GROMACS .gro file of C-alpha atoms in nm:
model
  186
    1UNK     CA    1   0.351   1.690  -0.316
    2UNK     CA    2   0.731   1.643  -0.295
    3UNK     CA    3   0.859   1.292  -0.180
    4UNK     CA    4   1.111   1.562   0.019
    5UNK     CA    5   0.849   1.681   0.195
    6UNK     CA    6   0.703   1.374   0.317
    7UNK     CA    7   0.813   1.069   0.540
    8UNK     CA    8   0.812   0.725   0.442
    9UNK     CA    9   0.539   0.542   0.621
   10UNK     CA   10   0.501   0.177   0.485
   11UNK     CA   11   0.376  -0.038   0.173
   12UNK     CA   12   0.096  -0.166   0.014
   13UNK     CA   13   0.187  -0.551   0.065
   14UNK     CA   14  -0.126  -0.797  -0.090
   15UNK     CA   15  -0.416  -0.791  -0.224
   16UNK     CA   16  -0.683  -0.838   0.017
   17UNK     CA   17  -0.967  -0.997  -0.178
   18UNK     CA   18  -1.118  -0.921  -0.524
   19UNK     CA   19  -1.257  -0.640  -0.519
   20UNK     CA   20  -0.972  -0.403  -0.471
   21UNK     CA   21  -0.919  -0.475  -0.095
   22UNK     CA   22  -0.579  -0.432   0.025
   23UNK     CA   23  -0.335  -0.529   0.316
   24UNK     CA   24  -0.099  -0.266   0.414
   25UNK     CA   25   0.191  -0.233   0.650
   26UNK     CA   26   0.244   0.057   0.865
   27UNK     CA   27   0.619   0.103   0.929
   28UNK     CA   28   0.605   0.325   1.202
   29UNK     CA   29   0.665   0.285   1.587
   30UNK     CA   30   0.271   0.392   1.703
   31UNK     CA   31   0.025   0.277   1.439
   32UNK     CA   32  -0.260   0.357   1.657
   33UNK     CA   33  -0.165   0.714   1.682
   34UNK     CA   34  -0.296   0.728   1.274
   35UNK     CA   35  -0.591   0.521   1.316
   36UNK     CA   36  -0.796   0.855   1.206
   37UNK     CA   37  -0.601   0.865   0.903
   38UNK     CA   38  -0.832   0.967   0.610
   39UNK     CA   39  -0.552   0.939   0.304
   40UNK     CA   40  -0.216   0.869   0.174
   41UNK     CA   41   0.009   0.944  -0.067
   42UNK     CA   42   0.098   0.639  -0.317
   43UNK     CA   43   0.448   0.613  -0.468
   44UNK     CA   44   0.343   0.551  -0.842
   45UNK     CA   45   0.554   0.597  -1.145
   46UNK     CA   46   0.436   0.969  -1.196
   47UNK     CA   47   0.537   1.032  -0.844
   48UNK     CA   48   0.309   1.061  -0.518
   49UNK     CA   49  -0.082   1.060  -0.570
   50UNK     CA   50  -0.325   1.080  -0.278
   51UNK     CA   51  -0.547   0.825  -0.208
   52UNK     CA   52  -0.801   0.852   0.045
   53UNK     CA   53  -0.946   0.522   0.219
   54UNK     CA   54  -1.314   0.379   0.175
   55UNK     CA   55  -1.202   0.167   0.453
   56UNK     CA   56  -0.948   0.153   0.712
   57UNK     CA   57  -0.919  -0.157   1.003
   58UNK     CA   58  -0.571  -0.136   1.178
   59UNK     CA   59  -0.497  -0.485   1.261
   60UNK     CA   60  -0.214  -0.618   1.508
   61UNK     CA   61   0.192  -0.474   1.442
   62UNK     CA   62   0.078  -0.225   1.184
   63UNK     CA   63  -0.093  -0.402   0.961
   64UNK     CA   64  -0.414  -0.259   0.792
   65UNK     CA   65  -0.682  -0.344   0.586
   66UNK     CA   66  -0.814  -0.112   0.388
   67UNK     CA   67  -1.022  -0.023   0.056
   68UNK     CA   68  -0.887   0.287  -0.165
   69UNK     CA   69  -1.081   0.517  -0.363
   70UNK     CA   70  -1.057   0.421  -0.715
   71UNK     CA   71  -0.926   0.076  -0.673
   72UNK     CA   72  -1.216  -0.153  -0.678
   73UNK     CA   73  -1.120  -0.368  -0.880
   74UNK     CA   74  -0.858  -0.679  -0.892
   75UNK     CA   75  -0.675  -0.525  -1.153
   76UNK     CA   76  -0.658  -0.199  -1.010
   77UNK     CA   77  -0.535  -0.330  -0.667
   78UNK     CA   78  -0.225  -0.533  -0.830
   79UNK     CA   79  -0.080  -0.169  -0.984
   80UNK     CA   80  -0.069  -0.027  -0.663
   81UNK     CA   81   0.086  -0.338  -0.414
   82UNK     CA   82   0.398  -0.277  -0.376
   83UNK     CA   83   0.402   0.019  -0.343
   84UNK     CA   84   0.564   0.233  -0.070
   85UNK     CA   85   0.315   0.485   0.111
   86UNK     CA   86   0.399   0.857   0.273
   87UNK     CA   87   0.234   1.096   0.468
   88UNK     CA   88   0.358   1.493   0.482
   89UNK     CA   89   0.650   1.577   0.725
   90UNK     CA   90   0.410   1.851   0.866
   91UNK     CA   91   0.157   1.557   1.041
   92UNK     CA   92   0.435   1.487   1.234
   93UNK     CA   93   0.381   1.576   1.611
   94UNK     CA   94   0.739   1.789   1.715
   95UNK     CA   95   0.968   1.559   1.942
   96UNK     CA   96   1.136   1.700   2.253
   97UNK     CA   97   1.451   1.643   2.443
   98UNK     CA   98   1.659   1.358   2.292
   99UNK     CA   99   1.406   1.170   2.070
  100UNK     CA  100   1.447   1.218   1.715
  101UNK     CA  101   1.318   1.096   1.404
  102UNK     CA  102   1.503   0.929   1.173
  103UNK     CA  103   1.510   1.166   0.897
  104UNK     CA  104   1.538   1.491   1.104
  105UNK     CA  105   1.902   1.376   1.229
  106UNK     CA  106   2.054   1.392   0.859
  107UNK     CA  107   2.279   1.627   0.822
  108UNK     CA  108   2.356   1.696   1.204
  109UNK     CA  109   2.698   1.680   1.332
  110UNK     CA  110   2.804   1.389   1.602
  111UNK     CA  111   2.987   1.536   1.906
  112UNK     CA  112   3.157   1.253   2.149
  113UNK     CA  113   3.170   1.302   2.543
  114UNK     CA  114   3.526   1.242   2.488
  115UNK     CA  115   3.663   1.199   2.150
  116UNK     CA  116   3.504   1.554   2.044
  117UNK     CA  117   3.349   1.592   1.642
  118UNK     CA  118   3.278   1.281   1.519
  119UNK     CA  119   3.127   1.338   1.208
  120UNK     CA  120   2.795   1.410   1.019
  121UNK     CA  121   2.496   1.173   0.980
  122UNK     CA  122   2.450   1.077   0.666
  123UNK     CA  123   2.173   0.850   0.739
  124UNK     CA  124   2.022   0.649   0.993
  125UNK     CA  125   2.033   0.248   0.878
  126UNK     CA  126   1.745   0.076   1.049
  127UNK     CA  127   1.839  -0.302   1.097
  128UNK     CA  128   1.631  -0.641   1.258
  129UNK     CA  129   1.891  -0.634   1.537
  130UNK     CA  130   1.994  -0.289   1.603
  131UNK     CA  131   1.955   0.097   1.375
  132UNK     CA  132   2.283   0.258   1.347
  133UNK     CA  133   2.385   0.630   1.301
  134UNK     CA  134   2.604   0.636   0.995
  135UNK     CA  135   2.849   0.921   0.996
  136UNK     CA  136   3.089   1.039   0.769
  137UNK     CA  137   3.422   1.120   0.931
  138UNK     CA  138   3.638   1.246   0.660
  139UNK     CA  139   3.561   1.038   0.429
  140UNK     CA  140   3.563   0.718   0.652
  141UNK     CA  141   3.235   0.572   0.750
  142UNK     CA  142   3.179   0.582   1.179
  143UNK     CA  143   2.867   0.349   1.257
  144UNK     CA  144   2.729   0.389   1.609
  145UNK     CA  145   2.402   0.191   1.769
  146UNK     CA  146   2.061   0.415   1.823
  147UNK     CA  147   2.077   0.350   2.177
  148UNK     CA  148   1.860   0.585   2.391
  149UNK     CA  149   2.090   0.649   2.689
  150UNK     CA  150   2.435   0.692   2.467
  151UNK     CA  151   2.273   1.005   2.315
  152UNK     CA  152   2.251   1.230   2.577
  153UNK     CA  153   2.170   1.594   2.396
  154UNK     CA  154   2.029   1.698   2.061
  155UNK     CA  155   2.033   2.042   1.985
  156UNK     CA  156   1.795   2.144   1.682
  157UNK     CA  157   1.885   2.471   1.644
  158UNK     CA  158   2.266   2.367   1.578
  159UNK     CA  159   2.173   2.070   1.439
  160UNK     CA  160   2.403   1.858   1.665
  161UNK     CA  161   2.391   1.546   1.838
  162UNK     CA  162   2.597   1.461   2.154
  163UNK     CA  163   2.689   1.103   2.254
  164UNK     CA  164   2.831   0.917   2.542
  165UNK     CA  165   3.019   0.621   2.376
  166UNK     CA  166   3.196   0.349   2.537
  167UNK     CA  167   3.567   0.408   2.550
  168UNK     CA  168   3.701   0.276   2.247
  169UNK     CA  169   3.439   0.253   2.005
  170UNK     CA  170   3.525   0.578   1.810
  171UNK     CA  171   3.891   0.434   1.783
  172UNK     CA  172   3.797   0.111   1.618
  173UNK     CA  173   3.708   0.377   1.314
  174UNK     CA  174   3.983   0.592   1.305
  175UNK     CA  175   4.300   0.486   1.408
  176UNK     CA  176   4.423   0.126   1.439
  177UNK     CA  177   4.551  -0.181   1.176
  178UNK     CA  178   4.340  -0.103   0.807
  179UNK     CA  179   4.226   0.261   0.921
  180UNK     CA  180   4.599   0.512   0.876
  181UNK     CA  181   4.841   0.247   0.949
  182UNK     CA  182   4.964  -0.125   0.820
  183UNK     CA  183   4.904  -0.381   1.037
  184UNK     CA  184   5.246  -0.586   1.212
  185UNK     CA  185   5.320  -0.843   1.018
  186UNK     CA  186   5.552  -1.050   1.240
   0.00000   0.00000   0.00000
């Protein structure tokens, strides 16, 4: 399978164990909702191989532990941790309305309340305190917070976003001192 065609869903983190036991971490925002999981596909250096699971114990905040098919062994669990785990985009339930998954927004264009065409996502950076939309404007790079109630349509079929920004934020980007423009220097 193509890593295009799949989603990134989390890493094999420690050995669990010595007999090829691992810990994983689930980096999604439901782990229970693949609790009947019954493989996944393992980033190795040849590319993604399946991997179905002897064992499988979610645990608290996503983390798992679970035995793979063909790793019993020590040896055979330290090749593998590290390693970043994906599941097909087709699993994937379809969202509705204005929620969105992260990789479905690439590409889509950014259309302001106000300011009008913004830009198109490039990518969505996740971050401890807050995700951001990255957009590229022209060249120029808008960021603007994943906040649920400032995106207030997403149209699929046009592949467009619309936001409700607060006033000024789309400015900061594209006009003012370091954007077009020197700054005074009095």
């Amino acid at each position: 399978m193509r890593k295009d065609d799949c989603f990134y869903f989390g890493r094999i983190i420690k050995k669990n164990g010595f007999k090829g036991d691992l810990k994983l971490r689930f980096d999604v925002d439901y782990p229970e909702e693949y609790s009947e999981l019954e493989s996944v596909l393992v980033e190795t250096k040849t590319g993604l191989v399946p991997f179905f699971f002897d064992t499988y114990i979610l645990e608290d905040k996503g983390f798992v532990r679970a035995h793979l098919e063909g790793v019993d062994t020590e040896e055979a669990a330290d090749r593998v941790v590290g390693s970043e785990l994906y599941l097909p985009l087709n699993i994937l339930p379809d969202l509705e309305g204005t929620d969105f998954y992260y990789h479905e927004v690439v590409g889509f264009e950014v259309l302001d309340e106000v300011f009008g065409s913004v830009g198109t996502i490039t990518q969505v950076r996740e971050g401890n305190a807050q995700d951001l939309l990255v957009i590229d404007r022209k060249g120029k790079e808008v960021l603007i917070p994943v906040i649920d109630e400032w995106i207030i349509a997403l149209n699929r079929e046009a592949k467009q976003m619309t936001v409700r920004t607060p006033e000024g934020l789309i400015d900061l980007y594209i006009s003012g001192p370091g954007k077009d423009e020197e700054p005074d220097r009095d």
